[in-house]
Coordinates of C-alpha atoms in Angstrom, one line a residue:
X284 CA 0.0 0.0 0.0
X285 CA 1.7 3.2 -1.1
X286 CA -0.5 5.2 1.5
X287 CA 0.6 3.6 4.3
X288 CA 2.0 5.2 7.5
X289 CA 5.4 4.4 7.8
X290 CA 7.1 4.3 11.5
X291 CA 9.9 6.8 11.2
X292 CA 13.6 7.2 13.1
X293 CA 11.8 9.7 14.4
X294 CA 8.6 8.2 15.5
X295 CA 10.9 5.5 17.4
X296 CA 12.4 8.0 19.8
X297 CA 8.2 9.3 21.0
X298 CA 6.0 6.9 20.0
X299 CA 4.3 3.9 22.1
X300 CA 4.0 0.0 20.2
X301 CA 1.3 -1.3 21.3
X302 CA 1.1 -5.3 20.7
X303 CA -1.3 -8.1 21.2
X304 CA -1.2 -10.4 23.8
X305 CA -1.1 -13.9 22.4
X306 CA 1.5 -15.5 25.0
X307 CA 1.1 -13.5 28.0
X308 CA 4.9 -14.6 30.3
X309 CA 6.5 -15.0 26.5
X310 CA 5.1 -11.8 25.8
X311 CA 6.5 -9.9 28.9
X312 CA 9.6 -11.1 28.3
X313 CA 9.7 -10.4 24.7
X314 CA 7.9 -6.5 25.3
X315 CA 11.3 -6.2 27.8
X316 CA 13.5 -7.3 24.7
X317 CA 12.0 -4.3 22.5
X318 CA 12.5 -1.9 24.9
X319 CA 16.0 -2.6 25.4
X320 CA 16.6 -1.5 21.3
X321 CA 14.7 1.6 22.4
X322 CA 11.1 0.7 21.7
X323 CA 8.6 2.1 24.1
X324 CA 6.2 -1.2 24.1
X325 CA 2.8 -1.6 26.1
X326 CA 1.4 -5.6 26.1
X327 CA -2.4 -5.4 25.7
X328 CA -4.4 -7.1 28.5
X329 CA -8.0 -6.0 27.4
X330 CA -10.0 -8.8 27.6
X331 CA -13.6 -9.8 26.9
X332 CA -17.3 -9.0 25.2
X333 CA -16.0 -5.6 24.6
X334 CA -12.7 -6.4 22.6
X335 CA -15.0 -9.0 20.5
X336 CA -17.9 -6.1 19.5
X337 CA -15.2 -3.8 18.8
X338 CA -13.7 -6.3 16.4
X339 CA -16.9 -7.1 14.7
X340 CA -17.7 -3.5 14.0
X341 CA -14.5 -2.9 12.6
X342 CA -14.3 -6.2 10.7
X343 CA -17.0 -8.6 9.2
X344 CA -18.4 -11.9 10.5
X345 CA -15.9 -13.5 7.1
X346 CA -12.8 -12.2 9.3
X347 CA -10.3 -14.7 10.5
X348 CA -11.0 -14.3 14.0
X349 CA -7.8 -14.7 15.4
X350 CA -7.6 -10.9 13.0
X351 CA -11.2 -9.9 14.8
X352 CA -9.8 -10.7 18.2
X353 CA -6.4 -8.2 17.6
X354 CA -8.1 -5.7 15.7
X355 CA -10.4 -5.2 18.6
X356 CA -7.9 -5.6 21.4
X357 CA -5.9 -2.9 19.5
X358 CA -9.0 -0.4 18.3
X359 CA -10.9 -0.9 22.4
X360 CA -6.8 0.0 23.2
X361 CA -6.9 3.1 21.6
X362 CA -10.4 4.5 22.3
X363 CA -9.8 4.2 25.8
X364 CA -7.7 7.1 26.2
X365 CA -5.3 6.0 27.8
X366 CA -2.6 6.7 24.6
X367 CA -1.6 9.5 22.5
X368 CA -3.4 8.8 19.2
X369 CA -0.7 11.3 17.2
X370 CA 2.1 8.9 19.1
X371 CA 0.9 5.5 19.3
X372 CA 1.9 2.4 16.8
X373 CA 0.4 -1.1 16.5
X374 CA 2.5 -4.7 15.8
X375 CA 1.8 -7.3 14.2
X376 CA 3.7 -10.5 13.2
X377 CA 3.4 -11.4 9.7
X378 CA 4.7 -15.0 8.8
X379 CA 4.4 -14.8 4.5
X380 CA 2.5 -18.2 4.6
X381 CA -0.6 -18.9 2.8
X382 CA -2.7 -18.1 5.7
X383 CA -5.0 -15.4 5.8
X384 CA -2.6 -14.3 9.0
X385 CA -0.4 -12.6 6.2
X386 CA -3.2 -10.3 5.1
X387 CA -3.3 -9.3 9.0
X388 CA -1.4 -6.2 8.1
X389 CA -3.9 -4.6 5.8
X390 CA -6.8 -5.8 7.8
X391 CA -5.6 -3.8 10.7
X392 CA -4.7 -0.9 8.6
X393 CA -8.4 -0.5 7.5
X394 CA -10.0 -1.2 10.4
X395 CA -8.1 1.4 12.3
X396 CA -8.8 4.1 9.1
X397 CA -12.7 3.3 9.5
X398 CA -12.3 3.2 13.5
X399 CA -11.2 7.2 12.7
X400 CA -7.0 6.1 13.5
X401 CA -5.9 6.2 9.8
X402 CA -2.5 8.3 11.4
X403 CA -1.5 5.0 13.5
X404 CA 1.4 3.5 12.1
X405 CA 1.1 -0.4 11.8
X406 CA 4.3 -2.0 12.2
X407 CA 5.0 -5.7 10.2
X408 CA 7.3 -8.0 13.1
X409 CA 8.7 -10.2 10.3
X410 CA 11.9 -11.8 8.9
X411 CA 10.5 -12.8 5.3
X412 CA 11.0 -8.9 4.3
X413 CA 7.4 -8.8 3.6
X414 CA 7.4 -5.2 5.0
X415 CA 10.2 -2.3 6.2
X416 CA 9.8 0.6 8.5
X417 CA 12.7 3.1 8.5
X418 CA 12.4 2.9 12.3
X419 CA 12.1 -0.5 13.0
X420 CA 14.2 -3.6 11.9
X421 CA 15.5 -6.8 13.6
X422 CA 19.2 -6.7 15.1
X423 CA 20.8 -9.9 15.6
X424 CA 21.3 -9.0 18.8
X425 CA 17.2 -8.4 19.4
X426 CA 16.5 -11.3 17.4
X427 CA 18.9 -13.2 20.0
X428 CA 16.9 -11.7 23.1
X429 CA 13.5 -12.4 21.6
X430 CA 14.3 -15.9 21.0
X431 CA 15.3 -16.7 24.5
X432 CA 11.9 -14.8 25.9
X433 CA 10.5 -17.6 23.4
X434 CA 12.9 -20.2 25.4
X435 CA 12.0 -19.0 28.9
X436 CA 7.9 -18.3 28.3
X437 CA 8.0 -22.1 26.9
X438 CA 9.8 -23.3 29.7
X439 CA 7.6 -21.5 32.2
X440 CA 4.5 -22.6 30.8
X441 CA 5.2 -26.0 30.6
X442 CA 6.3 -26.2 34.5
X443 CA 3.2 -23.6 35.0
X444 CA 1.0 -26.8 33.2
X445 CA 3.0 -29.9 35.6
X446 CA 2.2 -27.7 38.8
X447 CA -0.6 -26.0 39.4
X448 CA -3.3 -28.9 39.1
X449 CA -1.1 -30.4 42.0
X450 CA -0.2 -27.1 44.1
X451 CA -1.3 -27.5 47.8
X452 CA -1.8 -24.0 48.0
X453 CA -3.7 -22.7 46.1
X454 CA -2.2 -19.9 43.4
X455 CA 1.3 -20.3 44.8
X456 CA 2.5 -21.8 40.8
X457 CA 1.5 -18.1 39.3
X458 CA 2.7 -16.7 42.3
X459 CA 6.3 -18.3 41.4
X460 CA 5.9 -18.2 37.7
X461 CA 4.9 -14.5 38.1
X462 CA 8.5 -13.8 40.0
X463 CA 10.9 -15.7 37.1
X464 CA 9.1 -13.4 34.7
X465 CA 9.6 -10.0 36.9
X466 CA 13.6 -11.4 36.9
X467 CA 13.7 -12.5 33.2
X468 CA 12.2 -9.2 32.0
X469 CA 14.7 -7.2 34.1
X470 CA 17.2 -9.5 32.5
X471 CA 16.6 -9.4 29.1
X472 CA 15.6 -5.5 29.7
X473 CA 18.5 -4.6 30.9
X474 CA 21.6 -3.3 28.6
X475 CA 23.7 -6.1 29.8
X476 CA 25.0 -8.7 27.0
X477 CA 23.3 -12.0 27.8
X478 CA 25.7 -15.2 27.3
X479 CA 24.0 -18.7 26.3
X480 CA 25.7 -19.5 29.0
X481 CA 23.6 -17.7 31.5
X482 CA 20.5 -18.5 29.9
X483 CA 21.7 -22.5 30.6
X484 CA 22.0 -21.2 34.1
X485 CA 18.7 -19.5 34.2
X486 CA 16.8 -23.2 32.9
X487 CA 18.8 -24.8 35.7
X488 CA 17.6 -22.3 38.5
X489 CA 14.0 -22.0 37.1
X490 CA 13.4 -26.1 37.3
X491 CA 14.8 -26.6 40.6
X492 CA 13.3 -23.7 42.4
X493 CA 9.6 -25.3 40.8
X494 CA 10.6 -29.2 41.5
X495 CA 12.4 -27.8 45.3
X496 CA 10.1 -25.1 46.5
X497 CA 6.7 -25.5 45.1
X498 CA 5.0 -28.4 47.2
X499 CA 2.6 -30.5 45.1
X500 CA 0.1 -33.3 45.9
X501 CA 0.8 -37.0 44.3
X502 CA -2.7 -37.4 43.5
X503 CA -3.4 -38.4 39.8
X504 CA -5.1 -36.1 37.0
X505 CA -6.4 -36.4 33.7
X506 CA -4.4 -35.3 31.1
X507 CA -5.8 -33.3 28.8
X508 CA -3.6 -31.8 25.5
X509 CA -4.4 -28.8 23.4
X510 CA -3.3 -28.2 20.0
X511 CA -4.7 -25.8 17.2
X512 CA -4.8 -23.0 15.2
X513 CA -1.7 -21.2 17.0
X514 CA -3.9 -18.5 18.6
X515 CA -6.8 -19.7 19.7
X516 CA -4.5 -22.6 21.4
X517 CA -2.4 -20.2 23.3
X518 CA -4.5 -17.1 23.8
X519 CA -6.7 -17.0 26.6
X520 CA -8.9 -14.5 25.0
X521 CA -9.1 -16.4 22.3
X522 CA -10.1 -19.8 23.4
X523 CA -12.0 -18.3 26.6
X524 CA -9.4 -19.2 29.0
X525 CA -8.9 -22.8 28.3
X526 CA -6.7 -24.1 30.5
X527 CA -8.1 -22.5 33.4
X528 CA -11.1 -23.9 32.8
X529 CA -9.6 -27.7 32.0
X530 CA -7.5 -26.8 35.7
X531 CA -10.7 -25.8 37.2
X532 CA -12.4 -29.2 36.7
X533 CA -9.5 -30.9 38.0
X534 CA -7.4 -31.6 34.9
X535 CA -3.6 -31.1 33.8
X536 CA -3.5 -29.7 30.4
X537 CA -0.2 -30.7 28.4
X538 CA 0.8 -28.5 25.1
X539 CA 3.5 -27.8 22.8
X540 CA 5.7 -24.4 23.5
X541 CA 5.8 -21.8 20.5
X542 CA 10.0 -23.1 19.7
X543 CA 8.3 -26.2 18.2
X544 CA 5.7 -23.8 15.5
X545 CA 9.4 -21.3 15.4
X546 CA 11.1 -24.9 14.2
X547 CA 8.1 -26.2 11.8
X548 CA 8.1 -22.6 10.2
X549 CA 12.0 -22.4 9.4
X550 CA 11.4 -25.9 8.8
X551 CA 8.8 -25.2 5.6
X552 CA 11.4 -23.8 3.1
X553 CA 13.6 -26.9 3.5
X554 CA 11.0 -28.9 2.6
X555 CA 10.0 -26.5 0.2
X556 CA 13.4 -27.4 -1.8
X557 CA 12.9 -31.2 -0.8
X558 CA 9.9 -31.6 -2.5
X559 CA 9.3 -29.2 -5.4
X560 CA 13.0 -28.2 -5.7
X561 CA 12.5 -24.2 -4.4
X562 CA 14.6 -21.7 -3.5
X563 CA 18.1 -23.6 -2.9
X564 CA 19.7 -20.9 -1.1
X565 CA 17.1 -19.9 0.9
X566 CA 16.8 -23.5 1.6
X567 CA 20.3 -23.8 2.6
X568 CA 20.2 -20.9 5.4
X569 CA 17.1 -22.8 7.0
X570 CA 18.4 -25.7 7.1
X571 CA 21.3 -23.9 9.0
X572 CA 19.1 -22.4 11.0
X573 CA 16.9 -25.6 11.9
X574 CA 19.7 -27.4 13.3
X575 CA 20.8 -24.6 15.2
X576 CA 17.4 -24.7 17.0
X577 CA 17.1 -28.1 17.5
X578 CA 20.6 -28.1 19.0
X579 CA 19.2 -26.1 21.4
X580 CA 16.2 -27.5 21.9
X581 CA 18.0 -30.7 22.5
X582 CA 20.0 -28.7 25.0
X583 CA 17.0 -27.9 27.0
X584 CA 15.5 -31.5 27.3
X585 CA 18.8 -32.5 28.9
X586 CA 18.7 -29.7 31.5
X587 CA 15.0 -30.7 32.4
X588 CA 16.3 -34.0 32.6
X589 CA 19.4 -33.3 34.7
X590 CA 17.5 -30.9 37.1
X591 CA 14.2 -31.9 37.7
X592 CA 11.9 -34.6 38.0
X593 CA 9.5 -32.7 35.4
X594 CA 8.5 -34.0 32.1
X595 CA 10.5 -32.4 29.4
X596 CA 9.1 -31.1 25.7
X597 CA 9.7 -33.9 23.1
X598 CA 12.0 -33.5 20.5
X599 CA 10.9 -31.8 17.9
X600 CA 12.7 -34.4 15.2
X601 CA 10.5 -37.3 17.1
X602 CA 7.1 -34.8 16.5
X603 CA 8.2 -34.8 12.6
X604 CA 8.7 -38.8 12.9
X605 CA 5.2 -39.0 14.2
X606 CA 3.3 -38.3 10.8
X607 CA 4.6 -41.0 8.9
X608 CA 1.9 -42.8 6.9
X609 CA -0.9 -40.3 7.9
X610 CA -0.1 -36.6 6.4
X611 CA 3.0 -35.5 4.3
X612 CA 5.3 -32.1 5.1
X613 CA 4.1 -30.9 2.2
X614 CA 1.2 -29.5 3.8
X615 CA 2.1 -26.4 5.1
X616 CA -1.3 -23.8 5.0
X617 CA -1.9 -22.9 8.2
X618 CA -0.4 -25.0 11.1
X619 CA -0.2 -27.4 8.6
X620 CA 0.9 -31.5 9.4
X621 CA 2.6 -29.3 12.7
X622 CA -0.8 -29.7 13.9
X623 CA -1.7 -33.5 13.3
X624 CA 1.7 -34.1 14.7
X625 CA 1.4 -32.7 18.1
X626 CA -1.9 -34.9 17.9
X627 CA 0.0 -38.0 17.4
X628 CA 3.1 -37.3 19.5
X629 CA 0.8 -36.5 22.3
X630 CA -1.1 -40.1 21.9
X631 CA 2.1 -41.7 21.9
X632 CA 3.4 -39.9 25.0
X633 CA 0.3 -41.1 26.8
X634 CA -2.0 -38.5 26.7
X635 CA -5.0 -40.3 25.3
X636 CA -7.5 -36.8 25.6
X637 CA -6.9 -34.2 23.3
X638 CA -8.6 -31.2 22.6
X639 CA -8.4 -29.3 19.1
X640 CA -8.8 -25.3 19.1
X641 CA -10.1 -24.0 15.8
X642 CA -11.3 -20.7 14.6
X643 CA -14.4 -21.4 13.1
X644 CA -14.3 -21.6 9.1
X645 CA -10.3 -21.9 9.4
X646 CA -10.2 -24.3 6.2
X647 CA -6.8 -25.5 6.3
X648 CA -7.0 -26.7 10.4
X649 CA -10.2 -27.8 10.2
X650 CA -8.4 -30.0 7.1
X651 CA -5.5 -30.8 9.8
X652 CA -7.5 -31.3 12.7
X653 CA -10.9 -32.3 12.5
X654 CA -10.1 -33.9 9.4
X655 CA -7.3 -36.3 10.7
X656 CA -9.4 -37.5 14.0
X657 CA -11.2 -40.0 12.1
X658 CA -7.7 -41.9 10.8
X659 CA -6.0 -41.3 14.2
X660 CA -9.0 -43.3 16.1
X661 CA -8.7 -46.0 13.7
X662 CA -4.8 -46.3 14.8
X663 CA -5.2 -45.5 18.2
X664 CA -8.3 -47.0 19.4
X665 CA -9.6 -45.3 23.1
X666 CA -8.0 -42.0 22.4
X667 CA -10.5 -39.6 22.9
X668 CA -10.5 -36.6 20.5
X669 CA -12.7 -33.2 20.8
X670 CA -13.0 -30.0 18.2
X671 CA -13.7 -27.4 19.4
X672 CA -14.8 -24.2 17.4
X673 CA -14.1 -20.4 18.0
X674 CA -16.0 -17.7 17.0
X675 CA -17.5 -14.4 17.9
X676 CA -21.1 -16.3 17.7
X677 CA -19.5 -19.5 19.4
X678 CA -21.7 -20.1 23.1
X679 CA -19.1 -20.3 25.6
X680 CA -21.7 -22.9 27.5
X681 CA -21.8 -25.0 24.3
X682 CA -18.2 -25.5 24.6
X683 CA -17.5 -25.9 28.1
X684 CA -20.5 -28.7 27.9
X685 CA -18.5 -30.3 25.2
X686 CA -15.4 -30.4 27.5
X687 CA -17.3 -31.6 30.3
X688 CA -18.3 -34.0 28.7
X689 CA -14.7 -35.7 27.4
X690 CA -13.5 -35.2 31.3
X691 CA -16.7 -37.5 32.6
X692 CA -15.4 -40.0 29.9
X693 CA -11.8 -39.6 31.2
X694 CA -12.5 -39.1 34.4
X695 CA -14.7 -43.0 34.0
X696 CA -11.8 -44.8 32.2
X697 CA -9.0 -43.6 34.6
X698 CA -10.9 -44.8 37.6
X699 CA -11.6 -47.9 35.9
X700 CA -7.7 -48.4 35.1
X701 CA -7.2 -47.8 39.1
X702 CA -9.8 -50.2 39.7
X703 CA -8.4 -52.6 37.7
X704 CA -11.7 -53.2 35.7
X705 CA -10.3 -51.7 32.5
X706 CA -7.0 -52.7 29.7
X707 CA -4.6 -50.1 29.3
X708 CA -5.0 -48.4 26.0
X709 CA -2.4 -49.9 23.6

């Protein structure tokens, strides 16, 4: 768009970034990384009915609603008062892919021009080059700090997930949680260089102080995963607070951090070149770069291993594995084979219940979830596999009976496995 507002030098030095809050501790941590390169960042938090209307009167009922969801969160931001309209940006990721989550950019741009903000710039977060703002651009050296807030919000949501259905006292996982992040975004805020070394350090100090000092019951829980559509399975505004819910009726809910959809995207241009023989040298640098994050994720397995008695993520090379004979790496729209993947590797790790986010009309998941379940219960006989939709018109009651329903039927077979009444599922 030639009319666009571009975010100046200038405009860097004055203006406040506001940015949507898909990852709330990853988030934090990331916010603190931008402002250490001199970006003045606010982290949404609005929440609710009202960010939903606001999206639908800026939007249409056709609009992704992951889109719906941020273009209200960011237009309700803005009418609130609380900002400097003639100094106030909006981000937005932009991955390039064939999801409608690369139009997301112009979306937001006409939404805010019809909400009366056409003078907000609207920054692309990207490394595909898609867009360029003359006051905004990657570093290595910002790239390196946002990766580890992506190391450090996986890490602390997965212990967050193992603990808190098992806390004796009641809120004291958050409470704990809640202090890492105050201390890893004063960390990565600072202007301090940050070794790998002390990250390392900061794994091995984050799992004892969980597996040490946070006293947890023995009893045993249902495990329930949750894959998806990348935002409605992570954002609590977007899949109306999920896991509290799933934690509320007595589950644990078990899910795949955002290194494993960081190592499935890098991970599309080498297959790219595998299979239809694109882009070699583009090909070549992922590749690079796909082996430098699995080193590392392979690195922080054997920390969770060597520190704790917690359950570490699986490697991401066994996820890939897991697909063989039911979906090819060629499919790549959306979360792609990514996403029957986590349903398989979580099946074969022993979580038998899974639940499946989706954003209502979101073709290519509905493809590579609900499409896959019937395939997967043929192989996996027992497993017990839920869809659930998303969507401004979705009933929130409608869903919650759904997943009150797959807990009675977990909740049955596990006391029949304790019971002895009831076979092991194969």
């Amino acid at each position: 768009m030639e009319d666009r507002i571009l975010f100046t030098k200038q405009m860097k030095k004055d203006y406040t970034i506001l940015l949507p809050n898909m990852l709330p501790m990853h988030f934090k941590i990331m916010s603190a990384a931008l402002q250490t390169y001199g970006y003045k960042t606010v982290l949404l938090e609005n929440d609710g009915h009202d960010v939903i209307e606001c999206g639908l009167k800026y939007t249409h009922n056709d609009t992704c609603y992951p889109a719906l969801l941020v273009i209200g969160q960011f237009i309700d931001a803005l009418q609130s008062g609380r900002y400097d309209l003639n100094k106030t940006a909006v981000m937005m990721t932009q991955t390039g892919g064939g999801c409608r989550a690369s139009n997301y950019i112009a979306l937001i741009r006409k939404a805010l021009k019809k909400a009366g903000f056409p003078q907000v710039p609207v920054i692309s977060l990207n490394v595909a080059g898609l867009e360029k703002n003359p006051g905004f651009r990657i570093t290595l050296g910002l790239g390196k700090r946002i990766l580890y807030g992506v190391y450090y919000g996986d890490l602390l949501m997965s212990l967050v997930n193992q603990c808190r259905p098992y806390e004796i006292t009641p809120g004291a996982t958050q409470a704990m949680a809640d202090k890492w992040v105050a201390r890893l975004t004063a960390e990565v805020g600072s202007k301090k260089p940050i070794s790998y070394r002390s990250v390392r350090k900061n794994y091995a100090a984050i799992l004892q102080d969980f597996d040490r000092n946070l006293p947890r019951t023995a009893a045993r829980k249902v495990r329930v995963g949750i894959v998806g559509e990348i935002f409605v399975k992570f954002a609590p505004i977007g899949n109306n607070h999920l896991e509290d819910f799933l934690v509320g009726e007595g589950a644990e809910t078990v899910m795949a951090g955002l290194q494993d959809f960081l190592m499935y995207t890098v991970n599309t241009a080498v297959v790219d070149y595998r299979l239809y023989g694109m882009k070699r040298g583009k090909a070549a640098v992922m590749r690079f770069a796909y082996n430098f994050l699995h080193k590392k994720q392979l690195d922080f397995i054997r920390l969770y291993k060597e520190n704790s008695s917690f359950t570490p993520p699986t490697d991401f090379e066994r996820t890939r594995a897991a697909i063989e004979g039911y979906i090819s790496e060629g499919v790549q729209m959306g979360e792609g084979w990514l996403l029957t993947a986590e349903m398989l590797e979580l099946i074969e790790s022993g979580v038998k219940n899974v639940v499946c986010t989706q954003p209502f009309g979101c073709l290519p998941n509905h493809i590579v979830g609900k499409g896959m379940m019937k395939v997967i219960r043929e192989h996996h006989p027992g497993v017990n596999l839920v869809a659930i939709d998303y969507d401004s018109s979705a009933s929130r009651i409608n869903q919650e009976n759904r997943l009150k329903l797959m807990l009675a039927g977990a909740n049955r077979v596990m006391a029949e496995e304790e019971a002895g009444a009831y076979p092991l599922a194969k």
